[in-house]
JSON list of C-alpha atoms in Angstrom, two decimals:
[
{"chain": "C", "resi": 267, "resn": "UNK", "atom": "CA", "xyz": [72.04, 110.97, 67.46]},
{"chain": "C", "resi": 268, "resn": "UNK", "atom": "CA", "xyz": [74.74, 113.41, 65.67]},
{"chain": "C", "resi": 269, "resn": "UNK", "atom": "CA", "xyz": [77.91, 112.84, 65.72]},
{"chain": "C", "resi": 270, "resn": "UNK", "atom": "CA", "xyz": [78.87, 115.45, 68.28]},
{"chain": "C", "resi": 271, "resn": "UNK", "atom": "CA", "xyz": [76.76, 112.96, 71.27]},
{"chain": "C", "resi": 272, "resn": "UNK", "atom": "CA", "xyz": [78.90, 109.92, 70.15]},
{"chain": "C", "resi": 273, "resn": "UNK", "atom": "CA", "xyz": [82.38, 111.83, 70.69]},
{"chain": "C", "resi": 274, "resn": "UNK", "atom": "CA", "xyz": [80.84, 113.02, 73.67]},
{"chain": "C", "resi": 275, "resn": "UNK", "atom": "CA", "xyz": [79.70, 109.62, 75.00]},
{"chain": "C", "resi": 276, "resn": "UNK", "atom": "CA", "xyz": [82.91, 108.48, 73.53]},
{"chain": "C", "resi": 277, "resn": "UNK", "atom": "CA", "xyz": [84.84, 110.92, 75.76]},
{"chain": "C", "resi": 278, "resn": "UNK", "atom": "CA", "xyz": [82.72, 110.04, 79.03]},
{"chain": "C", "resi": 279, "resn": "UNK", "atom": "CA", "xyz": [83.59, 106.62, 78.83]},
{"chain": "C", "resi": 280, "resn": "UNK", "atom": "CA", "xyz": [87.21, 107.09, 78.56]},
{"chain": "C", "resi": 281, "resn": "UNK", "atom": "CA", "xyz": [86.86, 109.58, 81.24]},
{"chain": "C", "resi": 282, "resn": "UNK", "atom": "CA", "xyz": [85.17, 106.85, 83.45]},
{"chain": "C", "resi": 283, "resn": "UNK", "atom": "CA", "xyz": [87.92, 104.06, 82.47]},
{"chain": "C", "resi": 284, "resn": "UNK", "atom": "CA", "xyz": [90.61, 106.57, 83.31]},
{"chain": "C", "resi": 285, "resn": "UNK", "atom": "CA", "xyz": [88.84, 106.60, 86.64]},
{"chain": "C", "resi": 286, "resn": "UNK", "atom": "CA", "xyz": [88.17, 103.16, 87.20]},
{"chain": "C", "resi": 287, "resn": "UNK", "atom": "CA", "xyz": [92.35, 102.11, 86.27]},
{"chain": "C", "resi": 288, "resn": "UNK", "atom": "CA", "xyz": [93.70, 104.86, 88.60]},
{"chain": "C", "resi": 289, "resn": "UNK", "atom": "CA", "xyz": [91.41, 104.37, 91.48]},
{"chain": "C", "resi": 290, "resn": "UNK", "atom": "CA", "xyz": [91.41, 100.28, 91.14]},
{"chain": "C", "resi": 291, "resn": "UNK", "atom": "CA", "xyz": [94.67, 101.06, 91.06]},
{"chain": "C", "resi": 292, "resn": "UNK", "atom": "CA", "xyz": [95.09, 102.80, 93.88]},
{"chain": "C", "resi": 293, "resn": "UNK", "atom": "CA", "xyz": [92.92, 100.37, 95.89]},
{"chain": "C", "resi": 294, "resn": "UNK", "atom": "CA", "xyz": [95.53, 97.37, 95.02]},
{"chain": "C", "resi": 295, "resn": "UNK", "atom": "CA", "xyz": [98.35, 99.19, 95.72]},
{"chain": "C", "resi": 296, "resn": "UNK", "atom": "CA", "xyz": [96.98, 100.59, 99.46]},
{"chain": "C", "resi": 297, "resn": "UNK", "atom": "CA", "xyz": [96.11, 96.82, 99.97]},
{"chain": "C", "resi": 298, "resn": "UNK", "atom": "CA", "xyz": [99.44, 95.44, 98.85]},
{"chain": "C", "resi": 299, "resn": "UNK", "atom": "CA", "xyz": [100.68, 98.01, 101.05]},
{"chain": "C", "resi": 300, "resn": "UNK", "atom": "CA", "xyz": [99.14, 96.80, 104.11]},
{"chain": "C", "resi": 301, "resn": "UNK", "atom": "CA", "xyz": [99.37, 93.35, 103.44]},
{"chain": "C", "resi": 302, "resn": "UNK", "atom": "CA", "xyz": [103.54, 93.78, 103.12]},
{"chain": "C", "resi": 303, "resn": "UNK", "atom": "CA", "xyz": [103.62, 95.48, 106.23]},
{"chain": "C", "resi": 304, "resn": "UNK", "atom": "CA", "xyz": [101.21, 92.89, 107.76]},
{"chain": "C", "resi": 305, "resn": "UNK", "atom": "CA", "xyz": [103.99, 90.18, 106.61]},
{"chain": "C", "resi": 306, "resn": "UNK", "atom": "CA", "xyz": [106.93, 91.68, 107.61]},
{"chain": "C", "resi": 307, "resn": "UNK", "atom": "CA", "xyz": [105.67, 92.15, 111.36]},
{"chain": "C", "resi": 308, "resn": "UNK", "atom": "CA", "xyz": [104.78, 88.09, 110.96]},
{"chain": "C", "resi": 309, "resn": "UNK", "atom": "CA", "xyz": [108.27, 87.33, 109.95]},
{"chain": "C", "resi": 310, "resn": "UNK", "atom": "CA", "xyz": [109.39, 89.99, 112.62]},
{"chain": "C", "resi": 311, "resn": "UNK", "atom": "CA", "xyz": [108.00, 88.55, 115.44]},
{"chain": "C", "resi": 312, "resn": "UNK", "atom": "CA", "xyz": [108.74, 84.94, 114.73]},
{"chain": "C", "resi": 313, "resn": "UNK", "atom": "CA", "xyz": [112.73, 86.48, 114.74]},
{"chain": "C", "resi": 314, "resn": "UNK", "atom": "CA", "xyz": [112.23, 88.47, 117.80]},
{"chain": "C", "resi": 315, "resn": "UNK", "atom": "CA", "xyz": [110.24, 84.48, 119.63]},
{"chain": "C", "resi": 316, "resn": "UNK", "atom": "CA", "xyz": [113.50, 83.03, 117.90]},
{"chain": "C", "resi": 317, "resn": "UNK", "atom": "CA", "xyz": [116.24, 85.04, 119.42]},
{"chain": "C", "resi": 318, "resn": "UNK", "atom": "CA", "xyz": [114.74, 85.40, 122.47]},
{"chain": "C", "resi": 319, "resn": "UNK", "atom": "CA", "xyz": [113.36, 81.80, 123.30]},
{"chain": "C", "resi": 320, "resn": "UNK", "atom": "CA", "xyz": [115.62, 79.39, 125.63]},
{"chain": "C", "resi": 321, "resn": "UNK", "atom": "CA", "xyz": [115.27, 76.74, 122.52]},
{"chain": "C", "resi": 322, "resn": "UNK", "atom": "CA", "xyz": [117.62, 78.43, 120.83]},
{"chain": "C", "resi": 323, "resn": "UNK", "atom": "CA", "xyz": [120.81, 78.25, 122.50]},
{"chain": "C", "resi": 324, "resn": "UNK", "atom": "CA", "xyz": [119.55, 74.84, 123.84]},
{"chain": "C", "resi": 325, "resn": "UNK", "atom": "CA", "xyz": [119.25, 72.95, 120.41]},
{"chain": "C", "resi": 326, "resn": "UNK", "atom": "CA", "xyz": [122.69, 74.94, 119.68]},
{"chain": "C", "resi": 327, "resn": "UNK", "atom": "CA", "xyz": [124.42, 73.75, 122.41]},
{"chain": "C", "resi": 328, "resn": "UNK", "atom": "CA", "xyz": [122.89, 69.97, 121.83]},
{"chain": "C", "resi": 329, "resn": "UNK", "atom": "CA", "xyz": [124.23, 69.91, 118.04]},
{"chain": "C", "resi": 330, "resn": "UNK", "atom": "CA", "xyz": [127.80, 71.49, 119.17]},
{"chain": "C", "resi": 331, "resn": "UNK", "atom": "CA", "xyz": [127.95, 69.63, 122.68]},
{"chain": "C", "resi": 332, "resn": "UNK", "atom": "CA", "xyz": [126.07, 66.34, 122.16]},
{"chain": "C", "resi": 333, "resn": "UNK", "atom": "CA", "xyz": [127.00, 65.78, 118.26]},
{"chain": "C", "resi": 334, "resn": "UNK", "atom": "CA", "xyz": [129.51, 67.83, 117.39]},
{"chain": "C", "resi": 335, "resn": "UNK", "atom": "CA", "xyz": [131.45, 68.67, 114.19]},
{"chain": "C", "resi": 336, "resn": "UNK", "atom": "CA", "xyz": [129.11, 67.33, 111.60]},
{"chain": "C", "resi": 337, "resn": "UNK", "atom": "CA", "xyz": [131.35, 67.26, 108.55]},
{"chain": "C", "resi": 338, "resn": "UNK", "atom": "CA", "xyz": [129.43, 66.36, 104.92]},
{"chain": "C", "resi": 339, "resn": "UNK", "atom": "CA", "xyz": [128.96, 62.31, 105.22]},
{"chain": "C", "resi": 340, "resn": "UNK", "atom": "CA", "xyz": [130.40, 61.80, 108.57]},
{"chain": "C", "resi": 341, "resn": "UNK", "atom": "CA", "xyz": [127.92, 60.14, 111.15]},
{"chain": "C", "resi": 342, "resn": "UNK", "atom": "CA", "xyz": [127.95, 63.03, 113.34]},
{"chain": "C", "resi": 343, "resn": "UNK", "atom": "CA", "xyz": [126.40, 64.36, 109.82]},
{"chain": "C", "resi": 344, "resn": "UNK", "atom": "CA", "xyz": [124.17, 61.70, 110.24]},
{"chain": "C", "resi": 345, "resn": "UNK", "atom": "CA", "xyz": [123.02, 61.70, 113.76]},
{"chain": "C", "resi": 346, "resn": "UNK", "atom": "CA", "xyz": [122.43, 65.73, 113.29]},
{"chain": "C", "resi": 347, "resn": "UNK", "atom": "CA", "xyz": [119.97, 65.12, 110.35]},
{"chain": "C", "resi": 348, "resn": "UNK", "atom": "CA", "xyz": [117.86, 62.49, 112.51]},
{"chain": "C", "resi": 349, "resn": "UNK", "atom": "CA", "xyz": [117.94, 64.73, 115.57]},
{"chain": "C", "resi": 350, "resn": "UNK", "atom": "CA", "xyz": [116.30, 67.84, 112.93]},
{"chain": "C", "resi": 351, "resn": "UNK", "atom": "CA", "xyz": [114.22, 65.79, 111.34]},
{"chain": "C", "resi": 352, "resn": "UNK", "atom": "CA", "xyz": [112.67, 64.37, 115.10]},
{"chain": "C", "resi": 353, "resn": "UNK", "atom": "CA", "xyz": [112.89, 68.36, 116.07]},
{"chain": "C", "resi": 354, "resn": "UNK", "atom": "CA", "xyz": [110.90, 69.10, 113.08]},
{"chain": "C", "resi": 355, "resn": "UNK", "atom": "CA", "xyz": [108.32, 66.36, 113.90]},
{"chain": "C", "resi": 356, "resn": "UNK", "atom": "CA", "xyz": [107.84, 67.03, 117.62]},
{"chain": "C", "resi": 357, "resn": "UNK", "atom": "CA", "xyz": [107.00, 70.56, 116.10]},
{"chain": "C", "resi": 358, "resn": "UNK", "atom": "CA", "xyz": [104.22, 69.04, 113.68]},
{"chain": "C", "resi": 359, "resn": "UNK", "atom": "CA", "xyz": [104.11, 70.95, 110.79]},
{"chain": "C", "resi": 360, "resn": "UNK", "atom": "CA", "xyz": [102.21, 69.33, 107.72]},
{"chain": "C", "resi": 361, "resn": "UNK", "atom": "CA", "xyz": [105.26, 67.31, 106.18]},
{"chain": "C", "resi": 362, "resn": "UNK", "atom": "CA", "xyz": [108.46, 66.48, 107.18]},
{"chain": "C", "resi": 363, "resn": "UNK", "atom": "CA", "xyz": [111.10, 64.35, 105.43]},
{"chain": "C", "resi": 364, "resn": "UNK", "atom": "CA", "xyz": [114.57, 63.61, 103.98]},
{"chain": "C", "resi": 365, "resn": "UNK", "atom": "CA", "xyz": [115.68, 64.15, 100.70]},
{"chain": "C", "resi": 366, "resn": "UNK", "atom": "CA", "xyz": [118.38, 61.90, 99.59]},
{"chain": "C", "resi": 367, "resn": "UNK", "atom": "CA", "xyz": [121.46, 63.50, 98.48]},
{"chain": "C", "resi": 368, "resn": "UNK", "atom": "CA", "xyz": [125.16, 62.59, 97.07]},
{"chain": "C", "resi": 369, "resn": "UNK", "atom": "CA", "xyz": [127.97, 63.66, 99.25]},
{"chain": "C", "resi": 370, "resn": "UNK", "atom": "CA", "xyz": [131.59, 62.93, 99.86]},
{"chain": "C", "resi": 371, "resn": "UNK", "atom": "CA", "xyz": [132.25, 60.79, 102.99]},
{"chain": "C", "resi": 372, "resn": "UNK", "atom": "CA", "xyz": [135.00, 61.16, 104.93]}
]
């Protein structure tokens, strides 16, 4: 071998690296692409089920109606973090629970 073939095999391989990054590249970016758009029509739809289910207005109407004002450490407070909490089991996700936190009662 003289040392014109190296620089030439030299050259090919950058070539082909050069290659490889910007169509890898490319690849990742067309998938990331899609997968975005994928997500945002997830999160879409779960607005659009929201805003247009009955449940909404209904567990609105129970907190405001049934419980009312729920001021920070009042029992109306209280009684509105049980009621979520038993809305949040009836819907069975993997874990629910309460975190305990410090806050003024009135």
């Amino acid at each position: 071998m003289n040392k014109y073939s190296i620089q030439s095999n030299s050259a090919s391989i950058i070539k082909l690296l050069v290659f490889l990054c910007v169509f890898s590249t490319a690849d990742t970016k067309l998938f990331a692409q899609s997968v975005e758009k994928s997500d945002s029509l997830m999160i879409r739809s779960f607005f659009d089920d929201a805003l247009t289910s009955d449940q909404l207005g209904n567990n609105l109407r129970y907190l405001t109606s049934k419980i009312g004002s729920r001021i920070s450490g009042s029992d109306n407070a209280n009684k509105a973090v049980i009621w979520g909490k038993a809305m949040m089991d009836n819907i069975a996700p993997d874990r629910v629970y309460l975190q305990e936190v410090m806050v003024p009662h009135w």
